[in-house]
PDB file of C-alpha atoms in Angstrom:
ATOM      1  CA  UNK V   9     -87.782  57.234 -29.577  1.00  0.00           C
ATOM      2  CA  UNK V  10     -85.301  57.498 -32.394  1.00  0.00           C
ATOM      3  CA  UNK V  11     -83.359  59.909 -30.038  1.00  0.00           C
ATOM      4  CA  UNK V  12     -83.222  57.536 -27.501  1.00  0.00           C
ATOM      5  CA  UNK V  13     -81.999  54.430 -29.678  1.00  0.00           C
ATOM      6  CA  UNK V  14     -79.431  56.413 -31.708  1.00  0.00           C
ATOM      7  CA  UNK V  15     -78.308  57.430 -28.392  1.00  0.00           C
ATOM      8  CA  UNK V  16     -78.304  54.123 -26.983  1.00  0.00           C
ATOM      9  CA  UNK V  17     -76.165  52.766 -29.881  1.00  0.00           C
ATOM     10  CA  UNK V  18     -73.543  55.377 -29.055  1.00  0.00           C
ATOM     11  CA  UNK V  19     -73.221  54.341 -25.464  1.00  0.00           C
ATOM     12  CA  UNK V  20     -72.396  50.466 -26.568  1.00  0.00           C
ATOM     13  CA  UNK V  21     -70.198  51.572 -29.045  1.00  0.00           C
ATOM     14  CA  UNK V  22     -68.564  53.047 -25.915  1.00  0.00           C
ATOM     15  CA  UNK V  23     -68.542  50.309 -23.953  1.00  0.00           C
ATOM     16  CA  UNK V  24     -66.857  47.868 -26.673  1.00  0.00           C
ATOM     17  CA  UNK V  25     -63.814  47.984 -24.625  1.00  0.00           C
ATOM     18  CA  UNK V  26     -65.812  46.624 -21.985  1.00  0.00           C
ATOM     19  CA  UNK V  27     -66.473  43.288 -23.908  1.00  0.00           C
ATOM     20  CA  UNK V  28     -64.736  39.945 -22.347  1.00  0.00           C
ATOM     21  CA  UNK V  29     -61.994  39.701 -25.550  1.00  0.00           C
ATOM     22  CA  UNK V  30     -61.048  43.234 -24.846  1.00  0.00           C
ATOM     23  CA  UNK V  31     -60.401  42.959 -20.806  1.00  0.00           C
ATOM     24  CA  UNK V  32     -56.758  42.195 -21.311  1.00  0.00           C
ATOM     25  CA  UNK V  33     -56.454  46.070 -22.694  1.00  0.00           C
ATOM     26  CA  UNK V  34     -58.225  47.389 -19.234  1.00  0.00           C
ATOM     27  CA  UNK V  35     -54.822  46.018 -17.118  1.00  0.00           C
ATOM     28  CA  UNK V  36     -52.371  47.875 -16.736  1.00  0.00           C
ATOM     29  CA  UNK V  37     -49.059  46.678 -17.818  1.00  0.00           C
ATOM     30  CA  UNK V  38     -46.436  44.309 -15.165  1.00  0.00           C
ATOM     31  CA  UNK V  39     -42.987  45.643 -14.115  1.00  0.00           C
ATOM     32  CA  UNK V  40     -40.775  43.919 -16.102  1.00  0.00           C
ATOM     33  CA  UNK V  41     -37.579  43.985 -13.478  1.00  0.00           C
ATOM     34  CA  UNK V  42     -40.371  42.814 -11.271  1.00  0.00           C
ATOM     35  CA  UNK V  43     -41.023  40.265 -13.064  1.00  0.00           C
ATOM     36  CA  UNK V  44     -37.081  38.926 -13.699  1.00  0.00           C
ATOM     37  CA  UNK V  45     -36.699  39.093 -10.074  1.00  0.00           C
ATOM     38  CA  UNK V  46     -39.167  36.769  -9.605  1.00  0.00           C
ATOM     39  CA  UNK V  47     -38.411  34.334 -12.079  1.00  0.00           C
ATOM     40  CA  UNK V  48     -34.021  34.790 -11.078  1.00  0.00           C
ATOM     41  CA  UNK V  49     -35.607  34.109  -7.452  1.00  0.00           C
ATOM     42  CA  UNK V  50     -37.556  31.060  -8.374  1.00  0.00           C
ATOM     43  CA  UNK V  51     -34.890  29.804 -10.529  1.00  0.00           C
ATOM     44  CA  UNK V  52     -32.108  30.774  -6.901  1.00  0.00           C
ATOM     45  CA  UNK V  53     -34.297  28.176  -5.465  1.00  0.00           C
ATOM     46  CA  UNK V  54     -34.539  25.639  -7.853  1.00  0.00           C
ATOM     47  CA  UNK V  55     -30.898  25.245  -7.828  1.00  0.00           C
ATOM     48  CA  UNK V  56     -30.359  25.248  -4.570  1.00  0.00           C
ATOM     49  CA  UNK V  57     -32.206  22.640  -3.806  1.00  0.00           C
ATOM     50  CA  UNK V  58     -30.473  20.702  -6.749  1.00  0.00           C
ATOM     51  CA  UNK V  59     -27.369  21.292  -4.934  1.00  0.00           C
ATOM     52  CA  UNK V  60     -28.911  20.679  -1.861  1.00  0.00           C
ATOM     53  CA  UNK V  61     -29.966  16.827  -3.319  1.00  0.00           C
ATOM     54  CA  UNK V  62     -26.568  16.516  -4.922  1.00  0.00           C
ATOM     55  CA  UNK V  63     -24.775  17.324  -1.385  1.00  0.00           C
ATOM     56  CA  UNK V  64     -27.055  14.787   0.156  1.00  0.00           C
ATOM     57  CA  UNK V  65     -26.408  11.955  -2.090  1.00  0.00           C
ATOM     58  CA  UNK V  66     -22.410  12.187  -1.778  1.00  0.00           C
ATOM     59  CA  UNK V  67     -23.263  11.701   2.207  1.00  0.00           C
ATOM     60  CA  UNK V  68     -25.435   8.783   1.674  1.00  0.00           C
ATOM     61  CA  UNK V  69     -23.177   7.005  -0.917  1.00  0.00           C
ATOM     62  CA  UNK V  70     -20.186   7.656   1.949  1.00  0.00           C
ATOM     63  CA  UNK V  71     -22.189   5.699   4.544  1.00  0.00           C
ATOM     64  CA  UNK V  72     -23.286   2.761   2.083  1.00  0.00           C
ATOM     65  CA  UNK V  73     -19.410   2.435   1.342  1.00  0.00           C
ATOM     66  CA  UNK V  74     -18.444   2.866   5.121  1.00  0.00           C
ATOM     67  CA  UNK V  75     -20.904   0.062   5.900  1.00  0.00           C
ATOM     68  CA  UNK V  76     -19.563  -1.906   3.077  1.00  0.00           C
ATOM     69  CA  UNK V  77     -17.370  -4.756   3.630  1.00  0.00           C
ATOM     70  CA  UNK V  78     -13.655  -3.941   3.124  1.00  0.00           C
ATOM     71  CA  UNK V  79     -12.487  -6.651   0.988  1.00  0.00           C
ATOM     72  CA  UNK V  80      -8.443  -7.567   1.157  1.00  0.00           C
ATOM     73  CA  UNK V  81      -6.001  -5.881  -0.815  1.00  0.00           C
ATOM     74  CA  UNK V  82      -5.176  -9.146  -2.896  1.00  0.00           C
ATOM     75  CA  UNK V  83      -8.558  -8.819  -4.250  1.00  0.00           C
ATOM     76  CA  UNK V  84      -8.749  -5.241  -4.962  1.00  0.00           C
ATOM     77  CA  UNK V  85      -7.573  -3.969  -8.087  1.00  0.00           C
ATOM     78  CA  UNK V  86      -5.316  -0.657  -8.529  1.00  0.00           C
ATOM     79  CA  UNK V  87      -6.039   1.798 -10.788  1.00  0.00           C
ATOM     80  CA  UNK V  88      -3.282   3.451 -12.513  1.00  0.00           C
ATOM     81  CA  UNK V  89      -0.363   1.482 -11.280  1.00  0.00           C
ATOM     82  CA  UNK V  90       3.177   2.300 -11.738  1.00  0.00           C
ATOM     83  CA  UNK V  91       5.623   0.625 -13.851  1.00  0.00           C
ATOM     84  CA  UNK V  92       7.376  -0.789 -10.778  1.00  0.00           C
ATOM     85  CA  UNK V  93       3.969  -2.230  -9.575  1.00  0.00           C
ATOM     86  CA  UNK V  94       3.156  -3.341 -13.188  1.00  0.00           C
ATOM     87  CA  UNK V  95       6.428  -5.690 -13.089  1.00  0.00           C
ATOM     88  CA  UNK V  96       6.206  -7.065  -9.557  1.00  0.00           C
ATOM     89  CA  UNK V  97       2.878  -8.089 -10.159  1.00  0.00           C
ATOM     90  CA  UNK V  98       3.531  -9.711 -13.319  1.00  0.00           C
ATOM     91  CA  UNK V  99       6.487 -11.397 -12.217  1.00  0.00           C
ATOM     92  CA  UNK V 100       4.755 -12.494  -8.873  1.00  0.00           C
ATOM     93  CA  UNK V 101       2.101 -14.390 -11.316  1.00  0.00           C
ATOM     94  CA  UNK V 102       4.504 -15.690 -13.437  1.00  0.00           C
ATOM     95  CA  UNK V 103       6.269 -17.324 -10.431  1.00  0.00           C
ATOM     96  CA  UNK V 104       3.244 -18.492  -8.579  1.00  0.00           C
ATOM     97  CA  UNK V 105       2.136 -19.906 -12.577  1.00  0.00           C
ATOM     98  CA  UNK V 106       5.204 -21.848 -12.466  1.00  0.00           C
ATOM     99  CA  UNK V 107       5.438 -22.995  -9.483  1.00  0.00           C
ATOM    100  CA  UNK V 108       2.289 -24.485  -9.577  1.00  0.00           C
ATOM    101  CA  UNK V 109       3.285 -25.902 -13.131  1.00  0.00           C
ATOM    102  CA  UNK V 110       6.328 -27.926 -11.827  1.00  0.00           C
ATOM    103  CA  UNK V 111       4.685 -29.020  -8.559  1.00  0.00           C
ATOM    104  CA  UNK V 112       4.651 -32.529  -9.932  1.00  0.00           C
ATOM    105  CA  UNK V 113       4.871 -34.327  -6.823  1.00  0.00           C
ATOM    106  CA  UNK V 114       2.606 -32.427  -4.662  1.00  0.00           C
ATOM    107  CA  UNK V 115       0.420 -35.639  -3.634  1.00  0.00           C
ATOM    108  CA  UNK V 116       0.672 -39.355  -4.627  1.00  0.00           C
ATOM    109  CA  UNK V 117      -1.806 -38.535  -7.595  1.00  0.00           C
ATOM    110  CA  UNK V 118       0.085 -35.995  -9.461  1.00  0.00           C
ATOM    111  CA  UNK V 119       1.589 -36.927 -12.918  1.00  0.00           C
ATOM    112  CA  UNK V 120       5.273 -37.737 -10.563  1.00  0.00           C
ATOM    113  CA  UNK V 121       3.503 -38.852  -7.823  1.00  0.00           C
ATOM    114  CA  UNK V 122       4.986 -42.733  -8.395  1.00  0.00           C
ATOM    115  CA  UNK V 123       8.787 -40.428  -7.509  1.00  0.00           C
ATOM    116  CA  UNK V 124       7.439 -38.597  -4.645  1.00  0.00           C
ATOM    117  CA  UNK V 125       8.997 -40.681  -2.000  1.00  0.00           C
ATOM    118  CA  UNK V 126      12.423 -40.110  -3.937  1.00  0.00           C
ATOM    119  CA  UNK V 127      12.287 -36.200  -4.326  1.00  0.00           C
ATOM    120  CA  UNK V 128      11.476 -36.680  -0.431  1.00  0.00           C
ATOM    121  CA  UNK V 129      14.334 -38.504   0.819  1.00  0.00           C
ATOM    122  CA  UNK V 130      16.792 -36.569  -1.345  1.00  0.00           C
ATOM    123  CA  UNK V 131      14.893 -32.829   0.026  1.00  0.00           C
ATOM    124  CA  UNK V 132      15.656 -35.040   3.740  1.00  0.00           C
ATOM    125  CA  UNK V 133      19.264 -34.747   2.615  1.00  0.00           C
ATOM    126  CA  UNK V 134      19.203 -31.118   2.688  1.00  0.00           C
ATOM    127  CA  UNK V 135      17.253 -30.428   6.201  1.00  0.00           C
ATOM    128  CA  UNK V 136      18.813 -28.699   8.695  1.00  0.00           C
ATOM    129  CA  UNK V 137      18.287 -31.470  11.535  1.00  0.00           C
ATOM    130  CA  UNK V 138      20.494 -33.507   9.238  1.00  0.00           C
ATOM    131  CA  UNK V 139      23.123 -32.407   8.597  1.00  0.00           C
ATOM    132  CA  UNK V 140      23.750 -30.950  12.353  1.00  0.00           C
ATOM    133  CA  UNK V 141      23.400 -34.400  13.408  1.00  0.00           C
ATOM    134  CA  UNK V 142      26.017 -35.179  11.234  1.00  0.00           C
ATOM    135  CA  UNK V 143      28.557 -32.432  11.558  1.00  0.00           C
ATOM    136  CA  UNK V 144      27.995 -33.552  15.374  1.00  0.00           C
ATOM    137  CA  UNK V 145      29.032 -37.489  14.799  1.00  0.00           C
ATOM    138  CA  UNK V 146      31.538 -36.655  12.878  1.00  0.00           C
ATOM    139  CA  UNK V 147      33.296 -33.998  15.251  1.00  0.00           C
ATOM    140  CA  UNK V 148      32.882 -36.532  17.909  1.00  0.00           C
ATOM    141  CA  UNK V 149      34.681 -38.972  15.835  1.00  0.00           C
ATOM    142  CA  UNK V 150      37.788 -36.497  14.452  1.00  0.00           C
ATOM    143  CA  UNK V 151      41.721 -36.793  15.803  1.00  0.00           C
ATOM    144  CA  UNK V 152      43.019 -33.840  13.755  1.00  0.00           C
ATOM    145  CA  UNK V 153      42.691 -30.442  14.683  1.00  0.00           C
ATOM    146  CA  UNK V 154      42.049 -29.155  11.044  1.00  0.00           C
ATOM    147  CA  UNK V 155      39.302 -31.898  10.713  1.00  0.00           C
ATOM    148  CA  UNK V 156      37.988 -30.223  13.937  1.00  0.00           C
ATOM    149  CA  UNK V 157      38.492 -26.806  13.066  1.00  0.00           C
ATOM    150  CA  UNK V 158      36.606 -27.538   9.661  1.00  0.00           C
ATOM    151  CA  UNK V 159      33.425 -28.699  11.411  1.00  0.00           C
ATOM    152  CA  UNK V 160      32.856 -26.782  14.310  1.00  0.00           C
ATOM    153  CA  UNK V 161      33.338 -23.650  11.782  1.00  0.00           C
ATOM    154  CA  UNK V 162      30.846 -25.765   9.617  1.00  0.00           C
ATOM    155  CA  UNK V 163      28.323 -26.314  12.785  1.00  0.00           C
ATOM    156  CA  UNK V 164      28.398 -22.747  13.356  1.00  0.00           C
ATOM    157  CA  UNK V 165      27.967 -21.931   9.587  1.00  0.00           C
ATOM    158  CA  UNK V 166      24.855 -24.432   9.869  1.00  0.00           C
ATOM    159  CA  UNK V 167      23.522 -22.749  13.130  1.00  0.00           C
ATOM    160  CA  UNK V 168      23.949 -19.028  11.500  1.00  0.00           C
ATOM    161  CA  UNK V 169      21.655 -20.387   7.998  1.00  0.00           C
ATOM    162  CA  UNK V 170      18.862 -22.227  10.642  1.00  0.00           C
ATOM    163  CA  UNK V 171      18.471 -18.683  12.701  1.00  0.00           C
ATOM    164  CA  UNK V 172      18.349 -16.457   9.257  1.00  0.00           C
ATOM    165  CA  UNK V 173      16.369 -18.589   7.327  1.00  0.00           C
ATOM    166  CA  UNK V 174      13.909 -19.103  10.220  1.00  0.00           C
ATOM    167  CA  UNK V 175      13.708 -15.333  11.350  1.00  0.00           C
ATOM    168  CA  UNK V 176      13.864 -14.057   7.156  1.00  0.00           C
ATOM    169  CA  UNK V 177      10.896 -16.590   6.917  1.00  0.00           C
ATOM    170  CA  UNK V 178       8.945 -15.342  10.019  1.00  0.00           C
ATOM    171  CA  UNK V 179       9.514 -11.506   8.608  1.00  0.00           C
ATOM    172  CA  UNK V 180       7.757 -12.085   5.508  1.00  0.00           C
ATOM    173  CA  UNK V 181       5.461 -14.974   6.364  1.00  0.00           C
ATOM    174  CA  UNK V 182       5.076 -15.713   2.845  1.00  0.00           C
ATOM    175  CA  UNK V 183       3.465 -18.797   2.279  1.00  0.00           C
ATOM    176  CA  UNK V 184       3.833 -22.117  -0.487  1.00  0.00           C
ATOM    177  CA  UNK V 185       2.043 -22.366  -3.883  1.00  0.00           C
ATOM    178  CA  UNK V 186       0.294 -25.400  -2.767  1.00  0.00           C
ATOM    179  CA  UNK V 187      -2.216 -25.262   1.068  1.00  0.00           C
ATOM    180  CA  UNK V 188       0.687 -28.140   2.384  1.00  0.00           C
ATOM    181  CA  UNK V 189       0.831 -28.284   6.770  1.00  0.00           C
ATOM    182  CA  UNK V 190       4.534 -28.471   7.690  1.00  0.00           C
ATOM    183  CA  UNK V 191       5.811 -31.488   9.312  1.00  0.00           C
ATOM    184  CA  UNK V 192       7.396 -32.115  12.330  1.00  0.00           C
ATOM    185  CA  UNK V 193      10.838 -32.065  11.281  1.00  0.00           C
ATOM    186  CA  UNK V 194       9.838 -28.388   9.558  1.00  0.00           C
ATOM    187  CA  UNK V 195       8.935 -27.224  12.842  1.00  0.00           C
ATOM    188  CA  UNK V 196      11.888 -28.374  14.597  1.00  0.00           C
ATOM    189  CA  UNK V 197      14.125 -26.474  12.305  1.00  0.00           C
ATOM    190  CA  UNK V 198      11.929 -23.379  12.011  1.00  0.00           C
ATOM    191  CA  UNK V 199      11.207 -23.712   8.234  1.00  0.00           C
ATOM    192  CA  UNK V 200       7.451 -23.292   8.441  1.00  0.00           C
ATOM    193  CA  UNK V 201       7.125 -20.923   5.966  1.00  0.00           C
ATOM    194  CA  UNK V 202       7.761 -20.615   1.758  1.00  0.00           C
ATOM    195  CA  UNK V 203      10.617 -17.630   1.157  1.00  0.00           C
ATOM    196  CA  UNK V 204      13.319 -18.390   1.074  1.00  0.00           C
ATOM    197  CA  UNK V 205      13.463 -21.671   0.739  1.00  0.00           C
ATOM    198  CA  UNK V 206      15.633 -23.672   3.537  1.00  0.00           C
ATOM    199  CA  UNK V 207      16.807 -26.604   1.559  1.00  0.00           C
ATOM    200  CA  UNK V 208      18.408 -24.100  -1.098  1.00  0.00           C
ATOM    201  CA  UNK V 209      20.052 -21.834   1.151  1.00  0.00           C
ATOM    202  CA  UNK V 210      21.692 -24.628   3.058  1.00  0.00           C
ATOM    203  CA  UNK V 211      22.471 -26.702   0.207  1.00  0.00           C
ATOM    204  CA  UNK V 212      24.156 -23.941  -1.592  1.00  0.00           C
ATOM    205  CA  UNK V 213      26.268 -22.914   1.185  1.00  0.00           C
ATOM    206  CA  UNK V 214      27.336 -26.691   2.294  1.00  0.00           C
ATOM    207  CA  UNK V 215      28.084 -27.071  -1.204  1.00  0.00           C
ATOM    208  CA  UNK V 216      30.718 -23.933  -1.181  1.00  0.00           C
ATOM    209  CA  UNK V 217      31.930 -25.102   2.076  1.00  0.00           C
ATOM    210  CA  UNK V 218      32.731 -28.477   1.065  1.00  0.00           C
ATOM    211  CA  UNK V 219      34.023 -27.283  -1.980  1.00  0.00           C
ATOM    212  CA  UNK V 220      36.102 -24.433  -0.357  1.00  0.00           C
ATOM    213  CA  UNK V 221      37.561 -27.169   2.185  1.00  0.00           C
ATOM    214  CA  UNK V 222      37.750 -30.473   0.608  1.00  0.00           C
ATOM    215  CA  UNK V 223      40.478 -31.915  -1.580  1.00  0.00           C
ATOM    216  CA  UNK V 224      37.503 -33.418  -4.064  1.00  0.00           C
ATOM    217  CA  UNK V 225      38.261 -35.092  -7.531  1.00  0.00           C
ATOM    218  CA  UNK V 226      36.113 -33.351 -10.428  1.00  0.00           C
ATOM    219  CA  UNK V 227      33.729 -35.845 -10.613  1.00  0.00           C
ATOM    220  CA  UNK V 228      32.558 -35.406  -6.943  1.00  0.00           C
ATOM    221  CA  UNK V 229      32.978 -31.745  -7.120  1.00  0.00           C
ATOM    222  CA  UNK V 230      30.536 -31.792  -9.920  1.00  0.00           C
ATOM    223  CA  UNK V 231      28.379 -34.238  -8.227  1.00  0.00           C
ATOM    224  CA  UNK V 232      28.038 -31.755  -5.156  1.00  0.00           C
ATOM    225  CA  UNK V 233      26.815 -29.055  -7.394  1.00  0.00           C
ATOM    226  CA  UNK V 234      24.359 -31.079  -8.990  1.00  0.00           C
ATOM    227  CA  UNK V 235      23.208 -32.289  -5.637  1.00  0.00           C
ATOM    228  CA  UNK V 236      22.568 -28.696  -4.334  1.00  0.00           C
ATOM    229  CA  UNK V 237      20.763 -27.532  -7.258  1.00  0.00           C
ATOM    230  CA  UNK V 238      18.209 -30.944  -6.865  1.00  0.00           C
ATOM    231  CA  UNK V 239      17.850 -30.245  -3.571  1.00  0.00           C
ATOM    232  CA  UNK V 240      16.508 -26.921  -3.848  1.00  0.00           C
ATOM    233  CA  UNK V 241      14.540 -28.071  -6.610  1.00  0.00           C
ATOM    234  CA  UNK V 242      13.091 -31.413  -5.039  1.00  0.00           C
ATOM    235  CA  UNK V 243      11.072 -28.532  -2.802  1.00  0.00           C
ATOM    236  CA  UNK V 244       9.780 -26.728  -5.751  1.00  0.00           C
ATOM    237  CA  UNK V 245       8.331 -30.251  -7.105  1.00  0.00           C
ATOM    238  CA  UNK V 246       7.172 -31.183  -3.619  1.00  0.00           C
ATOM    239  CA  UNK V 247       4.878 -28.008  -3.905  1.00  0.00           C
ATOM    240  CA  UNK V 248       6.362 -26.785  -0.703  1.00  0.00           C
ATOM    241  CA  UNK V 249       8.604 -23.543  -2.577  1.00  0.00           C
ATOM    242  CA  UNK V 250       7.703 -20.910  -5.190  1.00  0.00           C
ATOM    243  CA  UNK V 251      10.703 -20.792  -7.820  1.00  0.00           C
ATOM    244  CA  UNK V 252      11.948 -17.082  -6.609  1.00  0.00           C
ATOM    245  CA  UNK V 253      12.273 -19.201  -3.174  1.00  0.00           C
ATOM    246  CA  UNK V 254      14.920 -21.486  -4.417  1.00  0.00           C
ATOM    247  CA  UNK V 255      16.454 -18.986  -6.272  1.00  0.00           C
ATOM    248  CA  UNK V 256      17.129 -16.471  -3.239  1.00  0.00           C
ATOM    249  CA  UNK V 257      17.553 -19.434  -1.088  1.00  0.00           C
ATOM    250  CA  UNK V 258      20.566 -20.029  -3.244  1.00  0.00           C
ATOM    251  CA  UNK V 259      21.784 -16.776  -2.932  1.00  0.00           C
ATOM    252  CA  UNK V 260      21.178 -16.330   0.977  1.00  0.00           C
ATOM    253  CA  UNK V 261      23.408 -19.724   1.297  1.00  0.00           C
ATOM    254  CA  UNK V 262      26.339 -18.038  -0.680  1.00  0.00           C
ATOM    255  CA  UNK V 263      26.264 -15.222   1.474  1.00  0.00           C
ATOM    256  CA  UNK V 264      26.082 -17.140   4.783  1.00  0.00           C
ATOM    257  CA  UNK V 265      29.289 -18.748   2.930  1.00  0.00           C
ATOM    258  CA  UNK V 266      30.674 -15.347   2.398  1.00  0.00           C
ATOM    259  CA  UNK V 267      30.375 -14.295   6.172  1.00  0.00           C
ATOM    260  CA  UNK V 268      31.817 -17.760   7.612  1.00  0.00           C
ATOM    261  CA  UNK V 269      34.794 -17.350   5.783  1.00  0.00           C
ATOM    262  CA  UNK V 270      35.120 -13.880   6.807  1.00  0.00           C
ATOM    263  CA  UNK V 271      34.461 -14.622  10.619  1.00  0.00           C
ATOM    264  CA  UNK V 272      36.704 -17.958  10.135  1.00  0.00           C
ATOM    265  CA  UNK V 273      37.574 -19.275  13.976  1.00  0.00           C
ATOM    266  CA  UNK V 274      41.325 -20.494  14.495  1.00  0.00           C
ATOM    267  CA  UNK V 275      42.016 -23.506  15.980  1.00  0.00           C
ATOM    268  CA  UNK V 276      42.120 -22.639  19.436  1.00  0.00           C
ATOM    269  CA  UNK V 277      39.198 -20.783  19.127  1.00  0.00           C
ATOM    270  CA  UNK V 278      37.826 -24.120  18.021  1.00  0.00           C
ATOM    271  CA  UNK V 279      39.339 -26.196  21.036  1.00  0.00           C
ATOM    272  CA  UNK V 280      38.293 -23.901  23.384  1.00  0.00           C
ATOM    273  CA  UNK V 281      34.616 -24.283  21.929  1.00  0.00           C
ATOM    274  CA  UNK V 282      35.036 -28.186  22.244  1.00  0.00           C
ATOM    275  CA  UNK V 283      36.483 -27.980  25.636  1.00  0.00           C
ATOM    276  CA  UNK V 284      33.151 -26.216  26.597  1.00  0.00           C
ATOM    277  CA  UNK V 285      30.981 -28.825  24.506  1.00  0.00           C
ATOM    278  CA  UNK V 286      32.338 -31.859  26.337  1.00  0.00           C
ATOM    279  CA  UNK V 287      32.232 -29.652  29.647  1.00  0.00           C
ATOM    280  CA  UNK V 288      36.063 -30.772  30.068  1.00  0.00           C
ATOM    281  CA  UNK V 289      37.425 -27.007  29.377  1.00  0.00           C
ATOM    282  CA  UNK V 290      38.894 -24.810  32.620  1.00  0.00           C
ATOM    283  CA  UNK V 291      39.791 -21.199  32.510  1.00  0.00           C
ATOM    284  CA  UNK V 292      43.041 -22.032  34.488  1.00  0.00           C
ATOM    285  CA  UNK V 293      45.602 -24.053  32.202  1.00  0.00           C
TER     286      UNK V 293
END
């Protein structure tokens, strides 16, 4: 018996190993490259499919903008503008600002609304119907041949600023400061729309004209001049011109000047034109 137990004792102080806490020291040990491909190839895949959602979400944000409503380019803002667009667009507000500022007379209930019917007439005194109606009486009525080479080279100056104007105006389609419908007179003489402004141009260059080829005394010469510039401005006040309107009106007028003068027709030129008018003019003499 006490063979037996001492040899018993030996045997489970063999078999310690064997014990549950001691299992870990049975296994034999992992590859370690085995393990670091495993966990490089897990961690492959992990970012791949992070790419894979990032790629994805590009694609869908592409369609959601696609689908989006384009809104108009007045309403979208640009980012990083140049210094050219910088001063346009400030000068463009500070012109529409101002406009809108001395559009006194836009309706009966503006703070100059009681002078409305005044800036009107005098703006009539600039319209293009007007003074070709004019320039036509009055031809019809001269005996001199300057006095008729003066105002058919006038009517023709008139004709050249009512095609310009009209055709500048349908180019750029630019529209008033104020929602105003055009009236009927407006349509007859093409001015439908804002730049330039009509009144100005013509103003200006009847102005020069007169000036150019009138004896005048000072006090109507500076009269003329001050009637030109209210012209072009009764439009600004009627809310129907921005303020760079009048200004390159102005300037369009002088130039329409510049080129009658150049292109001047003699005074047979003029006969022959009146001769056609009056349908009294033959090609044999």
């Amino acid at each position: 018996m006490p063979y037996n137990q001492s040899r018993a004792r030996a045997r489970d102080r063999g078999n310690v190993l064997g014990r549950l806490e001691f299992l870990s020291l049975h296994q034999p040990l992992r590859n370690s490259s085995t393990d670091n491909k495993q966990g490089a190839s897990r961690r492959g895949k992990f970012h791949q499919n992070q790419q894979t959602e990032h790629q994805q979400e590009p694609g869908e944000g592409a369609k959601e903008r696609k689908e989006a409503p384009r809104l108009p380019e007045e309403d979208c803002m640009q980012l990083n503008p140049s210094f050219k667009g910088i001063a346009m667009n400030s000068l463009l507000a500070i012109d529409i600002h101002l406009s809108k500022r001395l559009g006194v007379c836009v309706h009966t209930s503006s703070s100059w609304g009681s002078v409305r019917s005044v800036f009107t007439l005098l703006a009539l005194t600039g319209h293009g119907i007007t003074w070709i109606c004019g320039t036509l009486v009055c031809l019809t009525r001269s005996n001199t041949l300057a006095g008729q080479e003066v105002l058919v080279n006038l009517l023709l100056a008139l004709i050249l600023d009512i095609l310009t104007v009209a055709g500048v105006q349908k180019l750029v389609k630019r529209k008033g400061p104020w929602e105003m419908t055009p009236g009927f007179l407006d349509y007859v003489a093409m001015d439908v729309y804002s730049f330039p402004a009509a009144h100005a141009s013509r103003a200006a260059m009847v102005s020069k004209f007169l000036l150019s080829h009138l004896v005048l005394a000072v006090p109507l010469r500076i009269l003329l001049v001050v009637w030109a510039f209210l012209v072009g401005l009764s439009r600004v006040l009627l809310g129907r011109h921005h303020v760079t309107d009048m200004a390159c009106g102005f300037a369009l007028g002088l130039l329409h000047f510049s080129l009658v003068e150049t292109v001047w027709l003699s005074s047979n030129a003029c006969q022959t034109l009146i001769s056609i008018g009056t349908l009294s003019w033959s090609p044999f003499p």
